[in-house]
Amino acid sequence: MIDKEKVKIMTREAMLEKKNKKHGLPAQNFFMDDYISLQVIKGVIGTTLLYAVGVAVWLLYTMDSWINSYSLIQVWDVVIRLGILYLVILVISVAILIMVYSLKYFRAGRLLKEQQYYLKKLSRYYENEEKKRGE
């Protein structure tokens, strides 16, 4: 005979396990600071590459006017402005990455705790069944 309570517990635990594998598993393998640092490093590398590609495309697009009309002082002014823009974008992206991955780490922890709760509940259910069979 199928026990509805047991099926509910097992179904809920299986759903949490599937969700945890998709969203929380990478975060569980690290301490919080290590996980966030790794994700921020990946984000900084990605932001830098994206910014470099954007600057390269812009330079190729405006190369004709650069060659014909800019002096060395104007070029240095543009380079300094591009550097400042890069730093501003980098600071903003790092702040966003820290917030996003902190939230993701805490959600993964909550998922894991909820999954452990249902596993303990299922374990207690099996222990109670064994006691009933033994009596």
GROMACS .gro file of N, CA and C in nm:
model
  405
    1MET      N    1   0.084  -0.118   0.000
    1MET     CA    2   0.000   0.000   0.000
    1MET      C    3   0.089   0.125   0.000
    2ILE      N    4   0.052   0.220  -0.079
    2ILE     CA    5   0.130   0.343  -0.093
    2ILE      C    6   0.087   0.443   0.014
    3ASP      N    7   0.185   0.495   0.084
    3ASP     CA    8   0.158   0.595   0.187
    3ASP      C    9   0.173   0.734   0.124
    4LYS      N   10   0.066   0.813   0.131
    4LYS     CA   11   0.066   0.944   0.066
    4LYS      C   12   0.169   1.038   0.129
    5GLU      N   13   0.184   1.032   0.260
    5GLU     CA   14   0.281   1.120   0.328
    5GLU      C   15   0.423   1.090   0.281
    6LYS      N   16   0.455   0.963   0.269
    6LYS     CA   17   0.588   0.923   0.223
    6LYS      C   18   0.613   0.971   0.080
    7VAL      N   19   0.513   0.959  -0.005
    7VAL     CA   20   0.526   1.003  -0.144
    7VAL      C   21   0.545   1.155  -0.150
    8LYS      N   22   0.473   1.229  -0.067
    8LYS     CA   23   0.488   1.375  -0.064
    8LYS      C   24   0.630   1.415  -0.023
    9ILE      N   25   0.680   1.350   0.082
    9ILE     CA   26   0.815   1.382   0.130
    9ILE      C   27   0.919   1.349   0.022
   10MET      N   28   0.907   1.232  -0.038
   10MET     CA   29   1.004   1.190  -0.140
   10MET      C   30   0.997   1.278  -0.264
   11THR      N   31   0.878   1.318  -0.303
   11THR     CA   32   0.862   1.405  -0.419
   11THR      C   33   0.923   1.542  -0.394
   12ARG      N   34   0.894   1.597  -0.277
   12ARG     CA   35   0.949   1.729  -0.243
   12ARG      C   36   1.102   1.725  -0.237
   13GLU      N   37   1.156   1.618  -0.178
   13GLU     CA   38   1.302   1.605  -0.168
   13GLU      C   39   1.363   1.588  -0.306
   14ALA      N   40   1.300   1.513  -0.395
   14ALA     CA   41   1.352   1.493  -0.530
   14ALA      C   42   1.349   1.624  -0.610
   15MET      N   43   1.243   1.702  -0.590
   15MET     CA   44   1.236   1.832  -0.660
   15MET      C   45   1.347   1.924  -0.610
   16LEU      N   46   1.370   1.926  -0.479
   16LEU     CA   47   1.475   2.010  -0.424
   16LEU      C   48   1.613   1.963  -0.471
   17GLU      N   49   1.633   1.833  -0.479
   17GLU     CA   50   1.761   1.780  -0.526
   17GLU      C   51   1.787   1.822  -0.671
   18LYS      N   52   1.684   1.815  -0.753
   18LYS     CA   53   1.700   1.855  -0.894
   18LYS      C   54   1.730   2.005  -0.904
   19LYS      N   55   1.657   2.085  -0.827
   19LYS     CA   56   1.678   2.229  -0.826
   19LYS      C   57   1.816   2.264  -0.773
   20ASN      N   58   1.859   2.190  -0.671
   20ASN     CA   59   1.989   2.215  -0.609
   20ASN      C   60   2.102   2.181  -0.706
   21LYS      N   61   2.087   2.075  -0.783
   21LYS     CA   62   2.190   2.040  -0.880
   21LYS      C   63   2.204   2.148  -0.986
   22LYS      N   64   2.091   2.207  -1.023
   22LYS     CA   65   2.093   2.308  -1.128
   22LYS      C   66   2.148   2.442  -1.078
   23HIS      N   67   2.105   2.483  -0.959
   23HIS     CA   68   2.138   2.619  -0.914
   23HIS      C   69   2.240   2.626  -0.802
   24GLY      N   70   2.243   2.529  -0.713
   24GLY     CA   71   2.321   2.547  -0.593
   24GLY      C   72   2.446   2.465  -0.581
   25LEU      N   73   2.462   2.364  -0.662
   25LEU     CA   74   2.574   2.272  -0.644
   25LEU      C   75   2.710   2.339  -0.653
   26PRO      N   76   2.737   2.425  -0.751
   26PRO     CA   77   2.870   2.487  -0.755
   26PRO      C   78   2.901   2.569  -0.630
   27ALA      N   79   2.802   2.633  -0.575
   27ALA     CA   80   2.824   2.716  -0.457
   27ALA      C   81   2.852   2.632  -0.333
   28GLN      N   82   2.802   2.510  -0.329
   28GLN     CA   83   2.821   2.425  -0.211
   28GLN      C   84   2.964   2.376  -0.198
   29ASN      N   85   3.039   2.376  -0.305
   29ASN     CA   86   3.174   2.322  -0.304
   29ASN      C   87   3.279   2.422  -0.254
   30PHE      N   88   3.239   2.544  -0.223
   30PHE     CA   89   3.331   2.649  -0.183
   30PHE      C   90   3.284   2.716  -0.055
   31PHE      N   91   3.377   2.780   0.014
   31PHE     CA   92   3.339   2.875   0.118
   31PHE      C   93   3.286   3.000   0.048
   32MET      N   94   3.208   3.079   0.119
   32MET     CA   95   3.142   3.192   0.057
   32MET      C   96   3.242   3.289  -0.009
   33ASP      N   97   3.346   3.328   0.064
   33ASP     CA   98   3.442   3.425   0.010
   33ASP      C   99   3.514   3.369  -0.113
   34ASP      N  100   3.548   3.241  -0.110
   34ASP     CA  101   3.616   3.180  -0.223
   34ASP      C  102   3.526   3.176  -0.345
   35TYR      N  103   3.400   3.138  -0.324
   35TYR     CA  104   3.305   3.130  -0.435
   35TYR      C  105   3.283   3.267  -0.499
   36ILE      N  106   3.260   3.367  -0.415
   36ILE     CA  107   3.235   3.502  -0.468
   36ILE      C  108   3.361   3.556  -0.536
   37SER      N  109   3.478   3.533  -0.478
   37SER     CA  110   3.603   3.581  -0.539
   37SER      C  111   3.626   3.518  -0.676
   38LEU      N  112   3.601   3.388  -0.686
   38LEU     CA  113   3.618   3.320  -0.815
   38LEU      C  114   3.523   3.378  -0.920
   39GLN      N  115   3.400   3.401  -0.882
   39GLN     CA  116   3.304   3.457  -0.977
   39GLN      C  117   3.339   3.601  -1.015
   40VAL      N  118   3.389   3.678  -0.919
   40VAL     CA  119   3.428   3.817  -0.949
   40VAL      C  120   3.549   3.817  -1.044
   41ILE      N  121   3.644   3.726  -1.022
   41ILE     CA  122   3.760   3.719  -1.112
   41ILE      C  123   3.715   3.685  -1.253
   42LYS      N  124   3.623   3.589  -1.266
   42LYS     CA  125   3.570   3.556  -1.399
   42LYS      C  126   3.501   3.677  -1.461
   43GLY      N  127   3.425   3.749  -1.379
   43GLY     CA  128   3.354   3.867  -1.428
   43GLY      C  129   3.448   3.979  -1.470
   44VAL      N  130   3.556   3.999  -1.395
   44VAL     CA  131   3.655   4.102  -1.429
   44VAL      C  132   3.722   4.066  -1.562
   45ILE      N  133   3.757   3.940  -1.580
   45ILE     CA  134   3.818   3.897  -1.707
   45ILE      C  135   3.721   3.919  -1.822
   46GLY      N  136   3.596   3.880  -1.803
   46GLY     CA  137   3.495   3.900  -1.907
   46GLY      C  138   3.471   4.047  -1.938
   47THR      N  139   3.462   4.129  -1.834
   47THR     CA  140   3.442   4.273  -1.854
   47THR      C  141   3.559   4.335  -1.928
   48THR      N  142   3.680   4.295  -1.892
   48THR     CA  143   3.800   4.348  -1.957
   48THR      C  144   3.803   4.310  -2.104
   49LEU      N  145   3.774   4.185  -2.133
   49LEU     CA  146   3.773   4.142  -2.274
   49LEU      C  147   3.665   4.213  -2.354
   50LEU      N  148   3.547   4.226  -2.296
   50LEU     CA  149   3.439   4.296  -2.364
   50LEU      C  150   3.473   4.443  -2.388
   51TYR      N  151   3.532   4.506  -2.289
   51TYR     CA  152   3.571   4.647  -2.303
   51TYR      C  153   3.680   4.662  -2.410
   52ALA      N  154   3.776   4.570  -2.410
   52ALA     CA  155   3.884   4.576  -2.510
   52ALA      C  156   3.828   4.559  -2.652
   53VAL      N  157   3.733   4.468  -2.667
   53VAL     CA  158   3.672   4.449  -2.799
   53VAL      C  159   3.594   4.575  -2.838
   54GLY      N  160   3.521   4.632  -2.744
   54GLY     CA  161   3.446   4.754  -2.774
   54GLY      C  162   3.536   4.870  -2.813
   55VAL      N  163   3.647   4.887  -2.741
   55VAL     CA  164   3.742   4.994  -2.774
   55VAL      C  165   3.806   4.967  -2.910
   56ALA      N  166   3.839   4.842  -2.938
   56ALA     CA  167   3.901   4.808  -3.067
   56ALA      C  168   3.805   4.838  -3.181
   57VAL      N  169   3.679   4.802  -3.166
   57VAL     CA  170   3.580   4.831  -3.271
   57VAL      C  171   3.564   4.981  -3.289
   58TRP      N  172   3.559   5.054  -3.177
   58TRP     CA  173   3.546   5.199  -3.186
   58TRP      C  174   3.668   5.261  -3.256
   59LEU      N  175   3.787   5.212  -3.221
   59LEU     CA  176   3.909   5.264  -3.285
   59LEU      C  177   3.910   5.234  -3.434
   60LEU      N  178   3.870   5.115  -3.472
   60LEU     CA  179   3.865   5.083  -3.615
   60LEU      C  180   3.764   5.169  -3.688
   61TYR      N  181   3.652   5.198  -3.623
   61TYR     CA  182   3.549   5.280  -3.684
   61TYR      C  183   3.594   5.425  -3.703
   62THR      N  184   3.673   5.477  -3.608
   62THR     CA  185   3.714   5.617  -3.613
   62THR      C  186   3.861   5.635  -3.654
   63MET      N  187   3.925   5.531  -3.707
   63MET     CA  188   4.067   5.536  -3.739
   63MET      C  189   4.100   5.647  -3.840
   64ASP      N  190   4.016   5.667  -3.937
   64ASP     CA  191   4.043   5.768  -4.039
   64ASP      C  192   4.056   5.907  -3.978
   65SER      N  193   3.963   5.943  -3.889
   65SER     CA  194   3.970   6.075  -3.828
   65SER      C  195   4.088   6.085  -3.731
   66TRP      N  196   4.128   5.974  -3.670
   66TRP     CA  197   4.242   5.973  -3.579
   66TRP      C  198   4.371   6.004  -3.655
   67ILE      N  199   4.388   5.942  -3.766
   67ILE     CA  200   4.512   5.958  -3.843
   67ILE      C  201   4.523   6.100  -3.898
   68ASN      N  202   4.414   6.156  -3.940
   68ASN     CA  203   4.418   6.285  -4.008
   68ASN      C  204   4.417   6.406  -3.916
   69SER      N  205   4.353   6.398  -3.800
   69SER     CA  206   4.332   6.523  -3.728
   69SER      C  207   4.375   6.527  -3.582
   70TYR      N  208   4.417   6.420  -3.521
   70TYR     CA  209   4.451   6.424  -3.379
   70TYR      C  210   4.601   6.440  -3.357
   71SER      N  211   4.634   6.521  -3.254
   71SER     CA  212   4.774   6.535  -3.214
   71SER      C  213   4.802   6.438  -3.100
   72LEU      N  214   4.928   6.428  -3.059
   72LEU     CA  215   4.967   6.336  -2.953
   72LEU      C  216   4.900   6.370  -2.820
   73ILE      N  217   4.884   6.497  -2.791
   73ILE     CA  218   4.819   6.539  -2.666
   73ILE      C  219   4.672   6.498  -2.667
   74GLN      N  220   4.606   6.512  -2.779
   74GLN     CA  221   4.465   6.471  -2.788
   74GLN      C  222   4.451   6.319  -2.776
   75VAL      N  223   4.548   6.246  -2.831
   75VAL     CA  224   4.545   6.100  -2.819
   75VAL      C  225   4.560   6.059  -2.674
   76TRP      N  226   4.654   6.122  -2.600
   76TRP     CA  227   4.671   6.091  -2.459
   76TRP      C  228   4.546   6.126  -2.379
   77ASP      N  229   4.479   6.235  -2.415
   77ASP     CA  230   4.355   6.272  -2.348
   77ASP      C  231   4.248   6.164  -2.368
   78VAL      N  232   4.237   6.113  -2.489
   78VAL     CA  233   4.140   6.007  -2.517
   78VAL      C  234   4.178   5.879  -2.443
   79VAL      N  235   4.306   5.845  -2.437
   79VAL     CA  236   4.351   5.725  -2.367
   79VAL      C  237   4.319   5.736  -2.217
   80ILE      N  238   4.342   5.852  -2.159
   80ILE     CA  239   4.311   5.873  -2.017
   80ILE      C  240   4.161   5.861  -1.993
   81ARG      N  241   4.081   5.918  -2.081
   81ARG     CA  242   3.935   5.907  -2.066
   81ARG      C  243   3.888   5.762  -2.080
   82LEU      N  244   3.947   5.690  -2.174
   82LEU     CA  245   3.912   5.549  -2.189
   82LEU      C  246   3.952   5.468  -2.065
   83GLY      N  247   4.066   5.502  -2.005
   83GLY     CA  248   4.108   5.435  -1.882
   83GLY      C  249   4.015   5.463  -1.766
   84ILE      N  250   3.974   5.588  -1.753
   84ILE     CA  251   3.880   5.624  -1.646
   84ILE      C  252   3.745   5.555  -1.668
   85LEU      N  253   3.698   5.552  -1.792
   85LEU     CA  254   3.573   5.484  -1.823
   85LEU      C  255   3.583   5.335  -1.790
   86TYR      N  256   3.698   5.274  -1.821
   86TYR     CA  257   3.719   5.133  -1.790
   86TYR      C  258   3.712   5.109  -1.640
   87LEU      N  259   3.776   5.193  -1.561
   87LEU     CA  260   3.773   5.177  -1.416
   87LEU      C  261   3.632   5.193  -1.359
   88VAL      N  262   3.557   5.289  -1.410
   88VAL     CA  263   3.420   5.308  -1.364
   88VAL      C  264   3.335   5.186  -1.397
   89ILE      N  265   3.345   5.138  -1.520
   89ILE     CA  266   3.270   5.018  -1.560
   89ILE      C  267   3.311   4.899  -1.475
   90LEU      N  268   3.440   4.885  -1.448
   90LEU     CA  269   3.490   4.773  -1.370
   90LEU      C  270   3.439   4.777  -1.226
   91VAL      N  271   3.440   4.894  -1.164
   91VAL     CA  272   3.391   4.907  -1.026
   91VAL      C  273   3.242   4.873  -1.019
   92ILE      N  274   3.165   4.923  -1.114
   92ILE     CA  275   3.021   4.895  -1.117
   92ILE      C  276   2.996   4.746  -1.137
   93SER      N  277   3.068   4.685  -1.231
   93SER     CA  278   3.046   4.543  -1.258
   93SER      C  279   3.088   4.457  -1.139
   94VAL      N  280   3.196   4.492  -1.070
   94VAL     CA  281   3.239   4.415  -0.953
   94VAL      C  282   3.133   4.426  -0.842
   95ALA      N  283   3.079   4.545  -0.821
   95ALA     CA  284   2.976   4.561  -0.718
   95ALA      C  285   2.852   4.478  -0.751
   96ILE      N  286   2.812   4.478  -0.876
   96ILE     CA  287   2.696   4.398  -0.917
   96ILE      C  288   2.725   4.249  -0.904
   97LEU      N  289   2.845   4.207  -0.944
   97LEU     CA  290   2.882   4.066  -0.932
   97LEU      C  291   2.883   4.019  -0.787
   98ILE      N  292   2.934   4.101  -0.697
   98ILE     CA  293   2.937   4.065  -0.556
   98ILE      C  294   2.795   4.048  -0.503
   99MET      N  295   2.706   4.139  -0.537
   99MET     CA  296   2.568   4.129  -0.490
   99MET      C  297   2.499   4.005  -0.547
  100VAL      N  298   2.514   3.982  -0.676
  100VAL     CA  299   2.445   3.870  -0.742
  100VAL      C  300   2.494   3.736  -0.687
  101TYR      N  301   2.625   3.718  -0.677
  101TYR     CA  302   2.677   3.590  -0.635
  101TYR      C  303   2.666   3.568  -0.484
  102SER      N  304   2.659   3.674  -0.406
  102SER     CA  305   2.629   3.657  -0.263
  102SER      C  306   2.487   3.605  -0.247
  103LEU      N  307   2.395   3.664  -0.320
  103LEU     CA  308   2.256   3.619  -0.315
  103LEU      C  309   2.244   3.475  -0.363
  104LYS      N  310   2.315   3.442  -0.469
  104LYS     CA  311   2.311   3.305  -0.522
  104LYS      C  312   2.368   3.206  -0.420
  105TYR      N  313   2.474   3.243  -0.352
  105TYR     CA  314   2.534   3.154  -0.251
  105TYR      C  315   2.437   3.130  -0.136
  106PHE      N  316   2.371   3.236  -0.088
  106PHE     CA  317   2.278   3.220   0.023
  106PHE      C  318   2.155   3.138  -0.018
  107ARG      N  319   2.109   3.156  -0.141
  107ARG     CA  320   1.996   3.076  -0.189
  107ARG      C  321   2.035   2.929  -0.197
  108ALA      N  322   2.156   2.901  -0.242
  108ALA     CA  323   2.202   2.762  -0.250
  108ALA      C  324   2.208   2.701  -0.110
  109GLY      N  325   2.250   2.779  -0.013
  109GLY     CA  326   2.254   2.730   0.125
  109GLY      C  327   2.115   2.700   0.178
  110ARG      N  328   2.019   2.785   0.146
  110ARG     CA  329   1.881   2.761   0.189
  110ARG      C  330   1.825   2.636   0.123
  111LEU      N  331   1.853   2.619  -0.006
  111LEU     CA  332   1.808   2.499  -0.076
  111LEU      C  333   1.865   2.374  -0.011
  112LEU      N  334   1.992   2.379   0.022
  112LEU     CA  335   2.058   2.263   0.084
  112LEU      C  336   1.996   2.232   0.221
  113LYS      N  337   1.971   2.334   0.300
  113LYS     CA  338   1.910   2.312   0.431
  113LYS      C  339   1.769   2.254   0.418
  114GLU      N  340   1.694   2.304   0.322
  114GLU     CA  341   1.560   2.252   0.301
  114GLU      C  342   1.564   2.107   0.254
  115GLN      N  343   1.659   2.076   0.168
  115GLN     CA  344   1.674   1.938   0.121
  115GLN      C  345   1.713   1.846   0.238
  116GLN      N  346   1.803   1.892   0.323
  116GLN     CA  347   1.843   1.812   0.439
  116GLN      C  348   1.726   1.791   0.535
  117TYR      N  349   1.641   1.891   0.549
  117TYR     CA  350   1.522   1.879   0.634
  117TYR      C  351   1.435   1.764   0.585
  118TYR      N  352   1.408   1.760   0.455
  118TYR     CA  353   1.323   1.654   0.402
  118TYR      C  354   1.390   1.518   0.407
  119LEU      N  355   1.522   1.514   0.392
  119LEU     CA  356   1.592   1.386   0.407
  119LEU      C  357   1.582   1.334   0.551
  120LYS      N  358   1.596   1.423   0.648
  120LYS     CA  359   1.582   1.382   0.788
  120LYS      C  360   1.439   1.336   0.816
  121LYS      N  361   1.343   1.407   0.761
  121LYS     CA  362   1.204   1.371   0.779
  121LYS      C  363   1.177   1.231   0.720
  122LEU      N  364   1.233   1.205   0.603
  122LEU     CA  365   1.217   1.075   0.540
  122LEU      C  366   1.287   0.966   0.621
  123SER      N  367   1.403   0.998   0.675
  123SER     CA  368   1.476   0.903   0.759
  123SER      C  369   1.394   0.868   0.883
  124ARG      N  370   1.335   0.969   0.948
  124ARG     CA  371   1.250   0.944   1.065
  124ARG      C  372   1.129   0.860   1.027
  125TYR      N  373   1.075   0.885   0.909
  125TYR     CA  374   0.961   0.808   0.863
  125TYR      C  375   0.997   0.660   0.850
  126TYR      N  376   1.115   0.632   0.790
  126TYR     CA  377   1.159   0.494   0.776
  126TYR      C  378   1.188   0.429   0.912
  127GLU      N  379   1.244   0.505   1.003
  127GLU     CA  380   1.271   0.452   1.138
  127GLU      C  381   1.140   0.414   1.208
  128ASN      N  382   1.038   0.499   1.194
  128ASN     CA  383   0.908   0.470   1.254
  128ASN      C  384   0.845   0.345   1.191
  129GLU      N  385   0.861   0.329   1.060
  129GLU     CA  386   0.809   0.210   0.993
  129GLU      C  387   0.879   0.083   1.043
  130GLU      N  388   1.011   0.091   1.062
  130GLU     CA  389   1.085  -0.023   1.112
  130GLU      C  390   1.039  -0.061   1.253
  131LYS      N  391   1.015   0.040   1.336
  131LYS     CA  392   0.967   0.013   1.473
  131LYS      C  393   0.830  -0.056   1.469
  132LYS      N  394   0.745  -0.010   1.378
  132LYS     CA  395   0.611  -0.070   1.367
  132LYS      C  396   0.620  -0.214   1.320
  133ARG      N  397   0.712  -0.243   1.228
  133ARG     CA  398   0.729  -0.380   1.178
  133ARG      C  399   0.789  -0.470   1.286
  134GLY      N  400   0.876  -0.416   1.368
  134GLY     CA  401   0.941  -0.493   1.471
  134GLY      C  402   0.849  -0.530   1.586
  135GLU      N  403   0.747  -0.451   1.605
  135GLU     CA  404   0.655  -0.477   1.718
  135GLU      C  405   0.558  -0.583   1.689
   0.00000   0.00000   0.00000
